[in-house]
Every structure is written in C-alpha cells, then in structure tokens.
C-alpha cells in the first residue's frame, strides 16, 4: 500500500465549503491517492464514489465489484480519474491483490448482518491499508473492534460503522455530549437515536435485506446503566423530525451505536428507533416480527429470497414515497438540559455517499489513529476534526442543526405558558 500518512489539507476544505464549493484540493505531494470502494457498483458504494469524486477530484477512485458491465456504467459517471477492479470479498487472495496498491479501502458491500468474519478488515490490516466500513450490525462492529491490537501493530487506521447511521449520527451524539459536559453542571443521562427513511431511501435491496435481518435480532438498549433486551420493532414513538419531515412513527431496532455510545460516551440510558414510509411498511415490519420464525429472519439466504420477491413492489412504492432521510439525536442531562441534533436530506441515496466520503477524507487527512475505532471515539475522528466532517456530510441537507433545545426545531413545540416552550 502507498503511505496513508500523506495528509489532505483540511483548511482548504473548510474554506471551499463556506464558498459552497465543497472540493478538497490536495497538496501536490498527496495527489493521486488511490481509494478502493468495495461494493462500488451498488447504491451505497456508487454514491460514495460519486461523492468522493465531487469533494476531491484529485483522488484516484477504484470501483471494486464483481460485475464489469455495472463497473463500466459507474466509470462513465466518475470520469477518467477512475478504474474498475474485479474483486470477490469472500476470496482472501482476490482481496489482498486489490488492496496492495491502494491507500484506503471503503467497504460498502453489505449486508453485514450474519457475516461470520471481518474479511475485508483483516485483509486491510495484512496489506497495511487504511480502512472504513459502513457496517450497521452490532455483532460485526464489535468483531471488527476486537482487531484493535492487530491494527495498532500494523499501524493501520480503521473506522467501523462509518456511514450515515450509524456514522454521522455517532459524531452528532459525541458532540452533544462533549458540549453538554463543557457547558452544563449536570451529567448526560439519556441519549436517544431516532431515524426515518422514506421507503428504502433509494438504497434498494441492500437496505431491505438489512431491515429484515435486524427483525431477527433482539434489541439491546441501556436503562440507567443496565443492559436490557427488547422485542424488535416494538415500543413505537411518534417523533418530530422538524421541517421537511414532520412527525413520524419510529420503532426499536438493534443498532451498534447504542452499545458504542453507552460504553464510549458514558451515557447510562441509550436506545435507537427507526421508522419508514408509507405507514403500512411499518405495519408490515411489525407483522413480520410477529409472524415469521426468528430462524427465518436470521437466515441470509431466505431473507435475500424474500427481498427479491418484494423488490418490484418496494421499487414501485419508492417512486411514490421518495427517499427522504432524517436523523434526530436527543440528549437529556441531570440538570434538566435537553439538546438535540437533526440531520435531514431529500435523498438518502445522495446523502449516504457524502457521509461515507466524509469519513474517508478524515482518515486520509490523518485524523484517525492506528487501530479500529468507532466514529465517536476521539482516536477515530479527532475532536477538532468533527466539525469539518459534519459540514461535509451535511452537503445538500434541508435541515441540519446541532445543540438546540427541542422547542426551537420541532414543528409543534409544547407551550407551558408565558411564552415558555419545552
């Protein structure tokens, strides 16, 4: 691998963002950094490759996948500073050969649920290649984390769960907690992640498969420091995501940011909920949880068959529902301080690319230390690099706010009287 210690210039990036020209201009010695996007012909990987090419045209982007036809179509979108590499992520030799001449690998080839090994991360460590993945599975994420010492020994920086949610949502939570601890006398007590995506958000079969597989997992949450297990897609709440999204029903899911935020940020009560649209998709998810055996929902092959069966209907509904996405992160402190962050975009298929690309650029800039880290860890994304990461990820958002009281951003705040809102 070429040395990942050659850093990009983040000062130039910030200036570009402020001028609404979000391009990263590389110093001469760091031009032609090579980035391999595994799953690059898919929705998430393709979006990431396109976002990288827009943020940083000087990067050499290698689209990794199995289908040369799809690869050619993606290269036509990316332009001349790109190439295709045929890669089988289940074949170690194929992986290591693809990684030998790149500076960073971005693993978007999900779903990550029920995967038995962190094959790509292990290959990245072996070839001394920097690494980012968009994992959204708790077991996979902590298996990746267990390779911390190996990555340290190999001097390889790696981030797991570095997508939009989890990913950007983790960084939002970390900033809410950091600011609360610096400005408030109270202690952070309760952290809640709320997510909404219309349909599949334009992400296609992968997000459908991920959602179905998550229905087969018990939900892990934390209440006053105690680990609790709950039924998936239960505990419905109606949450206000602010302008452009409004109020949406969300349900409990087992997501990796719950455990990582609890352990790393030290918040005793943490949970995560997700909801979709049209509303009857939520009913369908509830029905699947109640009617299908857990063994079925944990079987990747059977879930993939189910996804293929429903895919024509899902695509038709996506055309009606659109692909808006929103994240709301709430923090409550012991002194009554309540703050939230909201991130909303009209198109998940675009937003996920900028989110993942933002983590990739942070790694290339040297903001990630050797080891395997979650986004909220300062070794993963340095504290002074969080602001620029969030600005990059927020390209094109219809609503992005941080550290505001709920009444300032909700569409229907509650008035106690005398102009006092909660």
Coordinates of C-alpha atoms in Angstrom, one line a residue:
X1 CA 0.0 0.0 0.0
X2 CA 1.1 3.6 -0.5
X3 CA 1.6 5.5 2.7
X4 CA -1.6 6.7 4.3
X5 CA 0.3 9.2 6.4
X6 CA 0.3 11.7 3.5
X7 CA -2.5 14.0 4.6
X8 CA -5.0 16.2 2.8
X9 CA -5.4 19.9 3.6
X10 CA -8.5 20.4 5.8
X11 CA -8.1 24.2 6.0
X12 CA -8.6 24.4 2.3
X13 CA -11.6 22.2 2.5
X14 CA -13.4 24.3 5.1
X15 CA -12.9 27.4 3.0
X16 CA -14.3 25.6 0.0
X17 CA -17.4 24.5 1.9
X18 CA -18.0 28.0 3.2
X19 CA -18.0 29.2 -0.5
X20 CA -20.5 26.4 -1.4
X21 CA -17.8 24.7 -3.5
X22 CA -17.2 21.6 -1.4
X23 CA -13.9 20.4 -3.0
X24 CA -10.8 19.2 -1.3
X25 CA -7.7 20.5 -3.0
X26 CA -4.8 18.2 -2.3
X27 CA -1.2 19.4 -1.8
X28 CA 1.0 18.3 -4.7
X29 CA 2.7 15.5 -2.7
X30 CA -0.7 13.9 -2.0
X31 CA -2.3 13.9 -5.4
X32 CA -3.4 10.6 -6.9
X33 CA -4.2 9.0 -3.6
X34 CA -5.8 5.7 -4.5
X35 CA -9.2 4.8 -2.9
X36 CA -10.8 1.4 -3.4
X37 CA -14.6 1.4 -2.9
X38 CA -15.8 -2.2 -2.4
X39 CA -19.4 -2.6 -3.5
X40 CA -18.8 0.4 -5.7
X41 CA -21.3 -0.7 -8.3
X42 CA -24.1 -0.8 -5.7
X43 CA -26.3 2.0 -4.4
X44 CA -24.2 2.9 -1.3
X45 CA -20.8 2.3 -2.8
X46 CA -21.7 4.1 -6.0
X47 CA -23.0 7.1 -4.1
X48 CA -19.8 7.1 -2.0
X49 CA -17.6 7.0 -5.1
X50 CA -19.5 9.9 -6.7
X51 CA -19.4 12.0 -3.6
X52 CA -15.6 11.4 -3.3
X53 CA -15.1 12.5 -6.9
X54 CA -17.0 15.7 -6.2
X55 CA -15.4 16.5 -2.9
X56 CA -11.9 15.6 -4.1
X57 CA -11.4 15.3 -7.9
X58 CA -7.7 14.6 -7.5
X59 CA -8.4 11.2 -5.8
X60 CA -7.9 8.1 -8.0
X61 CA -11.1 6.0 -7.4
X62 CA -11.1 2.3 -7.9
X63 CA -14.6 0.8 -8.2
X64 CA -14.5 -2.7 -6.8
X65 CA -17.1 -5.2 -7.7
X66 CA -18.0 -8.5 -9.5
X67 CA -19.9 -7.1 -12.5
X68 CA -17.8 -5.5 -15.2
X69 CA -20.9 -4.1 -17.0
X70 CA -22.0 -2.3 -13.9
X71 CA -18.5 -1.2 -13.3
X72 CA -18.3 0.4 -16.7
X73 CA -21.5 2.3 -16.1
X74 CA -20.1 3.7 -12.9
X75 CA -16.8 4.7 -14.5
X76 CA -18.8 6.7 -17.1
X77 CA -20.3 8.7 -14.2
X78 CA -16.9 9.2 -12.4
X79 CA -14.8 10.2 -15.4
X80 CA -11.2 9.5 -16.3
X81 CA -9.7 9.5 -12.8
X82 CA -11.3 6.2 -12.0
X83 CA -10.9 2.5 -12.9
X84 CA -12.7 -0.8 -12.2
X85 CA -11.3 -3.8 -10.3
X86 CA -13.0 -7.2 -10.2
X87 CA -12.9 -8.2 -6.6
X88 CA -14.5 -11.1 -4.7
X89 CA -14.6 -10.1 -1.0
X90 CA -15.1 -13.7 0.0
X91 CA -11.7 -14.6 -1.6
X92 CA -8.7 -13.6 0.5
X93 CA -6.3 -13.7 -2.4
X94 CA -8.6 -11.6 -4.6
X95 CA -9.0 -9.1 -1.8
X96 CA -5.3 -8.8 -0.9
X97 CA -4.4 -8.4 -4.6
X98 CA -6.9 -5.5 -4.9
X99 CA -5.6 -3.8 -1.7
X100 CA -1.9 -4.0 -2.4
X101 CA -1.7 -0.7 -4.4
X102 CA -4.3 1.5 -2.6
X103 CA -4.2 4.0 0.3
X104 CA -7.7 3.4 1.6
X105 CA -10.4 0.8 1.2
X106 CA -14.1 1.7 1.8
X107 CA -16.2 -1.4 2.5
X108 CA -19.8 -0.9 1.4
X109 CA -20.6 -4.4 0.3
X110 CA -23.3 -5.3 2.8
X111 CA -25.4 -6.6 4.3
X112 CA -23.2 -7.0 7.3
X113 CA -25.7 -8.9 9.4
X114 CA -24.9 -12.6 9.9
X115 CA -21.4 -12.2 8.4
X116 CA -19.0 -14.7 10.1
X117 CA -15.7 -12.8 9.6
X118 CA -14.4 -9.3 9.0
X119 CA -12.6 -10.5 5.9
X120 CA -12.0 -7.1 4.3
X121 CA -10.7 -5.5 7.5
X122 CA -8.4 -8.5 8.1
X123 CA -7.0 -8.1 4.6
X124 CA -6.6 -4.4 5.1
X125 CA -4.5 -5.0 8.2
X126 CA -2.5 -7.6 6.4
X127 CA -1.7 -5.3 3.5
X128 CA -1.3 -2.2 5.8
X129 CA -4.2 -0.4 4.1
X130 CA -6.4 2.3 5.8
X131 CA -10.0 1.2 6.2
X132 CA -13.6 2.5 6.6
X133 CA -16.8 0.4 6.6
X134 CA -20.5 1.3 6.6
X135 CA -21.4 -1.6 8.9
X136 CA -24.8 -1.3 10.7
X137 CA -24.6 -4.6 12.6
X138 CA -23.7 -4.7 16.3
X139 CA -22.0 -8.2 16.2
X140 CA -19.9 -7.3 13.1
X141 CA -18.9 -3.9 14.5
X142 CA -17.6 -5.4 17.8
X143 CA -15.9 -8.2 15.9
X144 CA -14.1 -5.5 13.9
X145 CA -13.3 -3.7 17.2
X146 CA -11.6 -6.9 18.5
X147 CA -8.9 -6.4 15.8
X148 CA -7.7 -3.2 17.5
X149 CA -4.4 -4.6 18.6
X150 CA -3.6 -6.1 15.2
X151 CA -4.4 -2.8 13.5
X152 CA -2.2 -1.0 16.0
X153 CA 0.7 -3.4 15.4
X154 CA 0.3 -2.9 11.6
X155 CA 0.0 0.9 12.0
X156 CA -3.4 0.8 10.2
X157 CA -6.1 3.4 10.9
X158 CA -9.6 1.9 10.6
X159 CA -13.1 3.1 11.3
X160 CA -16.1 0.8 11.6
X161 CA -19.8 2.0 11.3
X162 CA -18.6 5.0 9.3
X163 CA -21.7 5.7 7.2
X164 CA -24.7 7.9 7.8
X165 CA -26.5 6.0 10.6
X166 CA -24.6 4.7 12.3
X167 CA -21.7 7.0 11.5
X168 CA -22.6 10.7 11.2
X169 CA -25.2 10.1 14.0
X170 CA -22.4 8.8 16.3
X171 CA -20.4 12.0 15.7
X172 CA -23.5 14.1 16.4
X173 CA -24.1 12.3 19.6
X174 CA -20.4 12.7 20.6
X175 CA -20.7 16.5 20.0
X176 CA -23.9 16.8 22.0
X177 CA -22.3 15.0 25.0
X178 CA -19.0 17.0 24.7
X179 CA -20.7 20.3 24.6
X180 CA -23.1 19.4 27.4
X181 CA -20.2 18.4 29.7
X182 CA -18.4 21.6 28.9
X183 CA -21.4 23.9 29.4
X184 CA -23.6 22.2 31.9
X185 CA -23.2 21.2 35.6
X186 CA -25.4 18.2 35.0
X187 CA -24.4 14.8 33.7
X188 CA -25.6 13.3 30.4
X189 CA -28.2 10.8 31.4
X190 CA -30.2 9.8 28.4
X191 CA -29.3 9.5 24.7
X192 CA -31.8 8.5 22.1
X193 CA -31.2 8.0 18.3
X194 CA -34.3 8.4 16.1
X195 CA -34.1 7.6 12.3
X196 CA -36.6 8.0 9.5
X197 CA -36.2 6.9 5.9
X198 CA -38.9 7.0 3.2
X199 CA -39.2 3.6 1.6
X200 CA -35.7 2.2 1.0
X201 CA -34.3 5.7 0.6
X202 CA -33.2 4.8 -2.9
X203 CA -30.7 2.3 -1.5
X204 CA -32.6 -0.7 -2.9
X205 CA -32.4 -4.3 -1.9
X206 CA -29.4 -3.9 0.5
X207 CA -31.4 -1.8 2.9
X208 CA -34.4 -4.1 2.6
X209 CA -32.2 -7.1 3.5
X210 CA -30.6 -5.2 6.4
X211 CA -34.0 -4.2 7.8
X212 CA -35.4 -7.8 7.5
X213 CA -32.3 -9.3 9.1
X214 CA -32.5 -6.8 12.0
X215 CA -36.0 -8.0 12.7
X216 CA -34.4 -11.3 13.8
X217 CA -32.2 -9.7 16.4
X218 CA -33.2 -8.9 20.0
X219 CA -32.9 -5.2 20.6
X220 CA -30.2 -4.2 23.1
X221 CA -30.7 -1.0 24.9
X222 CA -29.5 0.5 28.2
X223 CA -31.6 1.8 31.1
X224 CA -29.7 3.6 33.9
X225 CA -26.6 1.6 33.1
X226 CA -28.4 -1.7 32.9
X227 CA -28.3 -3.7 29.7
X228 CA -31.9 -4.7 28.7
X229 CA -33.2 -6.8 25.8
X230 CA -36.4 -5.8 24.0
X231 CA -38.6 -7.1 21.1
X232 CA -37.6 -5.7 17.7
X233 CA -39.9 -3.2 16.0
X234 CA -41.8 -2.6 19.2
X235 CA -42.0 0.5 21.5
X236 CA -43.4 2.8 18.9
X237 CA -43.0 6.6 19.5
X238 CA -44.2 9.5 17.4
X239 CA -41.2 11.8 16.9
X240 CA -40.9 15.3 15.4
X241 CA -38.1 15.4 12.9
X242 CA -38.6 19.1 12.2
X243 CA -39.1 21.0 8.9
X244 CA -39.2 19.0 5.7
X245 CA -40.0 15.7 7.6
X246 CA -42.5 16.4 10.4
X247 CA -43.8 13.8 12.8
X248 CA -43.1 10.1 12.2
X249 CA -43.6 6.8 14.0
X250 CA -40.4 5.1 14.9
X251 CA -39.7 1.6 16.4
X252 CA -36.9 -0.1 18.4
X253 CA -34.1 -1.7 16.4
X254 CA -30.8 -3.3 17.4
X255 CA -28.2 -0.9 16.1
X256 CA -24.5 -0.8 17.0
X257 CA -24.4 2.9 18.0
X258 CA -26.4 2.1 21.1
X259 CA -23.7 0.0 22.7
X260 CA -20.8 2.1 21.4
X261 CA -22.3 5.3 22.6
X262 CA -23.1 3.8 26.0
X263 CA -19.6 2.4 26.5
X264 CA -17.6 5.2 24.9
X265 CA -19.6 8.3 25.7
X266 CA -20.6 7.0 29.2
X267 CA -24.3 7.8 28.9
X268 CA -26.3 5.4 31.2
X269 CA -29.5 5.3 29.1
X270 CA -29.3 4.7 25.4
X271 CA -31.7 3.4 22.7
X272 CA -32.3 3.6 18.9
X273 CA -35.5 3.7 16.9
X274 CA -36.3 3.6 13.2
X275 CA -39.4 4.2 11.0
X276 CA -40.2 4.3 7.4
X277 CA -43.0 5.3 4.9
X278 CA -45.6 4.7 3.6
X279 CA -47.0 3.9 7.0
X280 CA -48.1 0.4 6.0
X281 CA -44.4 -0.6 5.6
X282 CA -44.1 -0.2 9.4
X283 CA -47.2 -2.4 9.8
X284 CA -45.6 -5.0 7.6
X285 CA -42.3 -4.9 9.6
X286 CA -44.3 -5.4 12.8
X287 CA -46.2 -8.3 11.2
X288 CA -43.0 -10.0 10.0
X289 CA -41.6 -9.7 13.5
X290 CA -44.7 -11.3 15.0
X291 CA -45.4 -14.0 12.3
X292 CA -42.1 -15.2 10.9
X293 CA -39.9 -17.5 12.9
X294 CA -36.7 -15.9 14.3
X295 CA -34.7 -18.6 12.5
X296 CA -36.1 -17.5 9.2
X297 CA -35.3 -13.8 9.8
X298 CA -31.7 -14.8 10.7
X299 CA -31.1 -16.8 7.6
X300 CA -29.4 -14.6 5.0
X301 CA -30.3 -16.8 2.0
X302 CA -34.0 -16.9 2.9
X303 CA -34.1 -13.2 3.6
X304 CA -32.5 -12.5 0.2
X305 CA -35.2 -14.6 -1.4
X306 CA -37.8 -12.5 0.4
X307 CA -36.2 -9.3 -0.7
X308 CA -36.2 -10.4 -4.3
X309 CA -39.9 -11.4 -4.0
X310 CA -40.9 -7.9 -2.7
X311 CA -38.4 -5.9 -4.7
X312 CA -40.8 -4.9 -7.6
X313 CA -43.4 -3.7 -5.1
X314 CA -40.8 -1.9 -3.0
X315 CA -39.4 -0.1 -6.1
X316 CA -42.9 1.0 -7.1
X317 CA -43.6 2.3 -3.6
X318 CA -40.2 4.1 -3.6
X319 CA -41.3 6.1 -6.6
X320 CA -44.3 7.3 -4.6
X321 CA -42.7 7.7 -1.2
X322 CA -39.5 9.4 -2.3
X323 CA -36.3 8.8 -0.4
X324 CA -36.1 11.5 2.3
X325 CA -34.0 10.6 5.3
X326 CA -33.7 12.2 8.8
X327 CA -31.8 11.6 12.0
X328 CA -32.6 13.1 15.3
X329 CA -30.3 12.6 18.3
X330 CA -31.6 13.7 21.7
X331 CA -29.5 14.2 24.9
X332 CA -31.0 14.8 28.3
X333 CA -28.9 15.8 31.3
X334 CA -29.4 15.5 35.1
X335 CA -29.8 19.3 35.5
X336 CA -32.8 19.4 33.0
X337 CA -30.7 20.5 30.0
X338 CA -32.2 18.9 26.8
X339 CA -30.4 19.4 23.5
X340 CA -30.9 17.8 20.1
X341 CA -29.3 17.5 16.7
X342 CA -31.2 17.0 13.4
X343 CA -29.9 16.0 10.0
X344 CA -32.5 15.8 7.1
X345 CA -31.9 15.3 3.4
X346 CA -34.3 14.9 0.5
X347 CA -32.3 11.9 -0.9
X348 CA -30.7 9.1 1.2
X349 CA -29.0 7.8 -1.9
X350 CA -27.0 11.0 -2.2
X351 CA -26.6 11.8 1.5
X352 CA -25.1 8.4 2.4
X353 CA -22.4 8.9 -0.2
X354 CA -21.3 12.3 1.3
X355 CA -21.5 10.8 4.8
X356 CA -19.2 7.9 4.0
X357 CA -16.9 10.1 1.9
X358 CA -16.5 12.4 4.8
X359 CA -15.1 9.6 7.0
X360 CA -12.8 8.5 4.1
X361 CA -11.4 12.0 3.8
X362 CA -10.9 12.3 7.6
X363 CA -8.8 9.1 7.5
X364 CA -6.7 10.3 4.6
X365 CA -6.1 13.6 6.4
X366 CA -4.6 11.8 9.3
X367 CA -7.5 12.4 11.8
X368 CA -7.7 8.7 12.6
X369 CA -5.1 7.0 14.7
X370 CA -3.9 3.4 14.1
X371 CA -6.3 0.9 15.5
X372 CA -10.0 0.1 14.9
X373 CA -12.4 2.8 16.2
X374 CA -16.0 3.8 16.3
X375 CA -16.8 7.3 14.9
X376 CA -17.5 8.8 18.4
X377 CA -14.0 7.8 19.7
X378 CA -11.5 10.7 19.5
X379 CA -9.0 8.2 18.2
X380 CA -11.4 7.5 15.3
X381 CA -12.3 11.1 14.5
X382 CA -10.2 13.7 16.3
X383 CA -12.4 16.1 18.3
X384 CA -11.2 19.1 16.3
X385 CA -12.0 17.3 13.0
X386 CA -15.7 16.6 13.9
X387 CA -16.9 20.0 12.7
X388 CA -15.5 19.7 9.2
X389 CA -16.7 16.1 8.9
X390 CA -20.3 17.1 9.8
X391 CA -20.1 20.0 7.3
X392 CA -19.0 17.7 4.5
X393 CA -21.6 15.1 5.4
X394 CA -24.3 17.8 5.5
X395 CA -24.0 18.8 1.8
X396 CA -27.4 19.4 0.4
X397 CA -29.4 18.9 3.6
X398 CA -32.7 20.6 4.0
X399 CA -32.2 20.8 7.8
X400 CA -29.0 20.4 9.8
X401 CA -28.8 21.8 13.4
X402 CA -26.8 20.9 16.4
X403 CA -27.1 21.7 20.1
X404 CA -30.5 23.3 20.1
X405 CA -33.4 22.8 22.6
X406 CA -36.2 20.7 21.1
X407 CA -38.8 23.6 21.0
X408 CA -36.6 25.6 18.6
X409 CA -36.7 23.0 15.9
X410 CA -39.9 21.0 16.4
X411 CA -42.9 21.7 14.1
X412 CA -45.3 21.7 17.1
X413 CA -43.5 22.7 20.3
X414 CA -45.4 22.5 23.6
X415 CA -46.0 25.8 25.4
X416 CA -46.2 25.7 29.2
X417 CA -47.4 29.3 29.2
X418 CA -45.9 32.9 29.3
X419 CA -44.0 32.1 26.1
X420 CA -42.1 29.2 27.7
X421 CA -41.7 26.1 25.5
X422 CA -40.5 22.6 26.1

